[in-house]
mmCIF file of C-alpha atoms and ligand atoms in Angstrom:
data_model
loop_
_atom_site.group_PDB
_atom_site.id
_atom_site.type_symbol
_atom_site.label_atom_id
_atom_site.label_comp_id
_atom_site.label_asym_id
_atom_site.label_seq_id
_atom_site.Cartn_x
_atom_site.Cartn_y
_atom_site.Cartn_z
ATOM 1 C CA MET A 1 -0.416 0.076 0.153
ATOM 2 C CA ARG A 2 1.451 2.817 -0.984
ATOM 3 C CA THR A 3 1.108 6.492 1.644
ATOM 4 C CA ALA A 4 1.755 10.236 1.270
ATOM 5 C CA VAL A 5 1.936 12.887 3.814
ATOM 6 C CA TYR A 6 0.881 16.142 2.757
ATOM 7 C CA ALA A 7 2.041 18.792 6.012
ATOM 8 C CA GLY A 8 0.827 22.274 6.307
ATOM 9 C CA SER A 9 -0.344 24.953 9.253
ATOM 10 C CA PHE A 10 -3.361 25.345 6.666
ATOM 11 C CA ASP A 11 -4.381 28.048 8.787
ATOM 12 C CA PRO A 12 -7.087 28.258 6.990
ATOM 13 C CA VAL A 13 -6.838 26.311 3.857
ATOM 14 C CA SER A 14 -7.193 27.522 0.514
ATOM 15 C CA ASN A 15 -8.402 26.142 -3.103
ATOM 16 C CA GLY A 16 -4.733 25.728 -3.781
ATOM 17 C CA HIS A 17 -4.202 23.465 -0.696
ATOM 18 C CA ILE A 18 -7.284 21.072 -1.653
ATOM 19 C CA ASP A 19 -5.963 21.264 -5.188
ATOM 20 C CA ILE A 20 -2.978 19.498 -4.165
ATOM 21 C CA MET A 21 -4.786 17.076 -1.580
ATOM 22 C CA GLU A 22 -7.107 15.623 -3.585
ATOM 23 C CA ARG A 23 -4.259 15.584 -7.515
ATOM 24 C CA ALA A 24 -2.467 13.579 -3.985
ATOM 25 C CA ALA A 25 -4.878 11.105 -3.283
ATOM 26 C CA LYS A 26 -4.996 10.035 -7.102
ATOM 27 C CA LEU A 27 -0.959 9.366 -6.511
ATOM 28 C CA VAL A 28 -2.020 6.801 -3.191
ATOM 29 C CA ASP A 29 -3.521 4.347 -1.912
ATOM 30 C CA LYS A 30 -3.798 6.384 1.752
ATOM 31 C CA LEU A 31 -2.818 10.080 1.757
ATOM 32 C CA TYR A 32 -2.435 11.805 5.042
ATOM 33 C CA VAL A 33 -3.273 16.070 5.309
ATOM 34 C CA LEU A 34 -0.943 16.167 8.281
ATOM 35 C CA ILE A 35 -1.548 19.324 10.719
ATOM 36 C CA THR A 36 2.115 20.761 12.152
ATOM 37 C CA TYR A 37 2.968 23.811 14.087
ATOM 38 C CA ASN A 38 4.668 26.539 12.205
ATOM 39 C CA LEU A 39 7.643 27.704 14.822
ATOM 40 C CA ASP A 40 7.288 30.943 12.353
ATOM 41 C CA LYS A 41 3.368 31.535 12.704
ATOM 42 C CA LYS A 42 1.495 32.685 15.959
ATOM 43 C CA SER A 43 -2.708 30.445 14.422
ATOM 44 C CA ILE A 44 -5.910 31.870 14.222
ATOM 45 C CA PHE A 45 -7.553 29.100 14.015
ATOM 46 C CA THR A 46 -7.677 25.723 16.140
ATOM 47 C CA LEU A 47 -6.659 22.789 15.310
ATOM 48 C CA GLU A 48 -10.370 22.040 16.353
ATOM 49 C CA GLU A 49 -11.208 23.974 13.915
ATOM 50 C CA ARG A 50 -9.307 23.249 11.277
ATOM 51 C CA VAL A 51 -9.869 19.648 11.097
ATOM 52 C CA ASN A 52 -13.439 20.685 10.897
ATOM 53 C CA MET A 53 -12.910 22.786 8.311
ATOM 54 C CA ILE A 54 -10.853 20.351 6.161
ATOM 55 C CA LYS A 55 -13.598 17.212 6.659
ATOM 56 C CA LYS A 56 -16.041 19.581 5.065
ATOM 57 C CA VAL A 57 -13.976 20.106 1.872
ATOM 58 C CA ILE A 58 -12.066 16.858 0.919
ATOM 59 C CA LYS A 59 -13.930 14.398 -1.391
ATOM 60 C CA SER A 60 -11.584 11.170 -1.287
ATOM 61 C CA ASP A 61 -12.445 8.737 0.972
ATOM 62 C CA ASN A 62 -8.836 7.481 1.184
ATOM 63 C CA ILE A 63 -7.477 11.087 2.725
ATOM 64 C CA GLU A 64 -7.271 11.384 6.392
ATOM 65 C CA ILE A 65 -6.287 14.521 8.903
ATOM 66 C CA ALA A 66 -3.979 14.311 11.285
ATOM 67 C CA TRP A 67 -1.761 16.526 13.534
ATOM 68 C CA THR A 68 1.109 16.100 15.076
ATOM 69 C CA ASP A 69 4.155 18.146 17.531
ATOM 70 C CA ASP A 70 6.615 15.622 15.668
ATOM 71 C CA LEU A 71 8.597 16.196 12.742
ATOM 72 C CA VAL A 72 6.834 15.139 9.360
ATOM 73 C CA VAL A 73 9.672 12.868 8.839
ATOM 74 C CA LYS A 74 8.860 11.044 12.147
ATOM 75 C CA PHE A 75 4.863 10.935 11.705
ATOM 76 C CA ALA A 76 5.675 9.014 8.259
ATOM 77 C CA GLU A 77 7.383 6.439 9.485
ATOM 78 C CA GLN A 78 5.261 5.778 12.338
ATOM 79 C CA HIS A 79 2.481 5.593 9.824
ATOM 80 C CA GLY A 80 4.036 3.521 6.857
ATOM 81 C CA ALA A 81 4.302 6.654 4.820
ATOM 82 C CA THR A 82 6.929 6.253 1.678
ATOM 83 C CA ALA A 83 6.775 9.576 0.695
ATOM 84 C CA LEU A 84 5.858 13.454 1.320
ATOM 85 C CA ILE A 85 4.035 16.323 -1.050
ATOM 86 C CA ARG A 86 4.587 19.415 -1.448
ATOM 87 C CA GLY A 87 2.927 22.133 -2.536
ATOM 88 C CA LEU A 88 5.771 24.531 -5.523
ATOM 89 C CA ARG A 89 4.170 27.935 -6.029
ATOM 90 C CA ASN A 90 6.795 29.524 -7.529
ATOM 91 C CA ILE A 91 10.028 30.706 -7.323
ATOM 92 C CA LYS A 92 9.105 31.780 -3.867
ATOM 93 C CA ASP A 93 8.631 28.427 -2.832
ATOM 94 C CA PHE A 94 11.473 26.354 -4.470
ATOM 95 C CA GLU A 95 14.165 27.917 -1.988
ATOM 96 C CA SER A 96 12.173 26.921 0.989
ATOM 97 C CA GLU A 97 10.939 24.000 -0.475
ATOM 98 C CA ILE A 98 14.338 21.936 -1.318
ATOM 99 C CA ALA A 99 16.240 22.671 1.582
ATOM 100 C CA LEU A 100 13.257 21.197 3.416
ATOM 101 C CA TYR A 101 13.716 18.225 1.022
ATOM 102 C CA HIS A 102 16.788 18.411 2.205
ATOM 103 C CA PHE A 103 17.023 18.467 5.872
ATOM 104 C CA ASN A 104 14.115 15.559 5.390
ATOM 105 C CA ARG A 105 15.800 13.163 3.824
ATOM 106 C CA ASN A 106 19.585 14.432 5.465
ATOM 107 C CA ILE A 107 16.755 12.650 9.079
ATOM 108 C CA ASP A 108 15.438 9.543 6.674
ATOM 109 C CA ASN A 109 16.553 9.153 2.799
ATOM 110 C CA ARG A 110 14.166 6.458 1.898
ATOM 111 C CA ILE A 111 11.008 9.347 2.280
ATOM 112 C CA GLU A 112 10.770 10.655 -0.777
ATOM 113 C CA THR A 113 9.572 14.001 -1.003
ATOM 114 C CA ILE A 114 7.176 14.783 -4.626
ATOM 115 C CA VAL A 115 6.485 18.329 -5.798
ATOM 116 C CA LEU A 116 2.979 18.978 -7.386
ATOM 117 C CA PHE A 117 2.453 22.644 -8.563
ATOM 118 C CA PRO A 118 -0.781 23.937 -8.099
ATOM 119 C CA THR A 119 -3.452 25.308 -10.493
ATOM 120 C CA TYR A 120 -3.100 27.842 -12.216
ATOM 121 C CA LEU A 121 -4.926 30.351 -10.573
ATOM 122 C CA TYR A 122 -3.756 29.083 -7.060
ATOM 123 C CA THR A 123 -0.263 29.795 -7.936
ATOM 124 C CA TYR A 124 0.444 32.967 -6.105
ATOM 125 C CA LEU A 125 -2.066 31.824 -3.295
ATOM 126 C CA SER A 126 -1.091 31.769 -0.032
ATOM 127 C CA SER A 127 -2.627 31.571 3.934
ATOM 128 C CA SER A 128 -1.185 34.655 4.458
ATOM 129 C CA ALA A 129 -2.558 36.583 0.895
ATOM 130 C CA ILE A 130 -5.892 35.629 2.266
ATOM 131 C CA LYS A 131 -5.631 36.463 5.720
ATOM 132 C CA GLU A 132 -4.621 40.356 4.233
ATOM 133 C CA LEU A 133 -7.262 39.993 1.847
ATOM 134 C CA VAL A 134 -10.234 39.787 5.038
ATOM 135 C CA TYR A 135 -8.983 42.833 6.932
ATOM 136 C CA TYR A 136 -9.269 45.011 4.536
ATOM 137 C CA ASP A 137 -12.785 43.229 3.772
ATOM 138 C CA GLN A 138 -11.956 41.995 0.145
ATOM 139 C CA ASP A 139 -13.832 38.885 -0.779
ATOM 140 C CA ILE A 140 -12.079 35.761 -0.704
ATOM 141 C CA SER A 141 -14.563 33.437 -2.711
ATOM 142 C CA LYS A 142 -12.679 31.989 -5.510
ATOM 143 C CA TYR A 143 -9.450 31.191 -3.308
ATOM 144 C CA VAL A 144 -11.250 29.553 -0.711
ATOM 145 C CA PRO A 145 -14.573 27.061 -1.388
ATOM 146 C CA SER A 146 -18.118 28.536 -0.353
ATOM 147 C CA ILE A 147 -18.805 26.421 2.354
ATOM 148 C CA ILE A 148 -16.525 27.039 4.787
ATOM 149 C CA LYS A 149 -15.658 30.960 3.354
ATOM 150 C CA ASP A 150 -18.244 32.883 6.358
ATOM 151 C CA GLU A 151 -16.096 30.127 8.831
ATOM 152 C CA ILE A 152 -12.762 31.803 7.457
ATOM 153 C CA TYR A 153 -13.597 35.365 7.448
ATOM 154 C CA ALA A 154 -15.343 35.498 10.604
ATOM 155 C CA GLY A 155 -12.469 34.196 12.166
ATOM 156 C CA ILE A 156 -9.449 36.158 10.292
ATOM 157 C CA LYS A 157 -11.889 39.097 11.915
ATOM 158 C CA ARG A 158 -12.223 37.938 14.901
ATOM 159 C CA SER A 159 -7.666 37.537 14.944
ATOM 160 C CA PHE A 160 -7.290 40.894 13.213
ATOM 161 C CA LYS A 161 -9.222 43.632 15.293
ATOM 162 C CA LYS A 162 -8.602 47.012 13.470
ATOM 163 C CA PRO A 163 -7.293 49.504 15.736
HETATM 164 P P1 LIG B 1 3.560 26.118 6.451
HETATM 165 O O1 LIG B 1 2.846 25.020 6.861
HETATM 166 O O2 LIG B 1 4.698 26.861 5.519
HETATM 167 O O3 LIG B 1 2.848 27.064 6.763
HETATM 168 P P2 LIG B 1 1.554 26.046 4.587
HETATM 169 O O4 LIG B 1 0.453 24.926 4.580
HETATM 170 O O5 LIG B 1 1.002 27.263 3.640
HETATM 171 O O6 LIG B 1 2.554 26.064 5.026
HETATM 172 O O7 LIG B 1 1.403 24.792 3.063
HETATM 173 C C1 LIG B 1 1.668 24.011 3.250
HETATM 174 C C2 LIG B 1 2.441 22.816 2.046
HETATM 175 O O8 LIG B 1 1.146 23.678 0.721
HETATM 176 C C3 LIG B 1 3.326 23.526 1.403
HETATM 177 O O9 LIG B 1 3.944 23.116 0.386
HETATM 178 C C4 LIG B 1 2.581 24.966 0.183
HETATM 179 O O10 LIG B 1 3.675 25.290 -0.493
HETATM 180 C C5 LIG B 1 1.545 24.562 -0.401
HETATM 181 N N1 LIG B 1 0.433 24.955 -0.269
HETATM 182 C C6 LIG B 1 0.226 26.353 0.007
HETATM 183 N N2 LIG B 1 -0.846 27.631 -0.857
HETATM 184 C C7 LIG B 1 -0.206 27.156 -1.912
HETATM 185 C C8 LIG B 1 -0.855 26.380 -2.703
HETATM 186 N N3 LIG B 1 -2.286 27.519 -2.695
HETATM 187 N N4 LIG B 1 -1.229 26.048 -4.260
HETATM 188 C C9 LIG B 1 -0.428 25.254 -4.205
HETATM 189 N N5 LIG B 1 0.488 24.433 -2.715
HETATM 190 C C10 LIG B 1 0.171 25.747 -2.043
#
């Protein structure tokens, strides 16, 4: 059985992430969507909110949502996964993704990294861009699924109050 892990902070999940999740799910028997802590960013949504939002929008039944406060590679080892899925949006992502690839390889070189390029429309989409659009009262319907749009909007508004 082929198992892979697609990790991120998903704070919040966007159409770009979902594009990668659904395409990756077609390549493997089982895909873990793994919610991780990002040491550099303070999170807006709780772990539970993030899990529930992802649950509402994924379609493939071979996706399991999980979370870890450990290294992604360690999670992969413990769950029989042999590949890590990453989304590579543009040249800016390239540097950090290649660094991550080498760090992960140095920890366990049996685990491969598979890079997928997002659909054109999501090439410049990030969770930070969504936060900024909401902060300035802009419409985000092109970038997040309609079923969770209001929840994302309200959560970001709650976290970033204008002075
Ligand atoms: P981080 O853990 O750095 O906060 P994210 O949760 O934003 O990362 O993203 C996790 C993964 O999803 C990364 O591989 C990132 O490149 C990818 N990703 C983020 N946004 C998009 C997008 N719009 N299209 C495709 N992949 C994306």
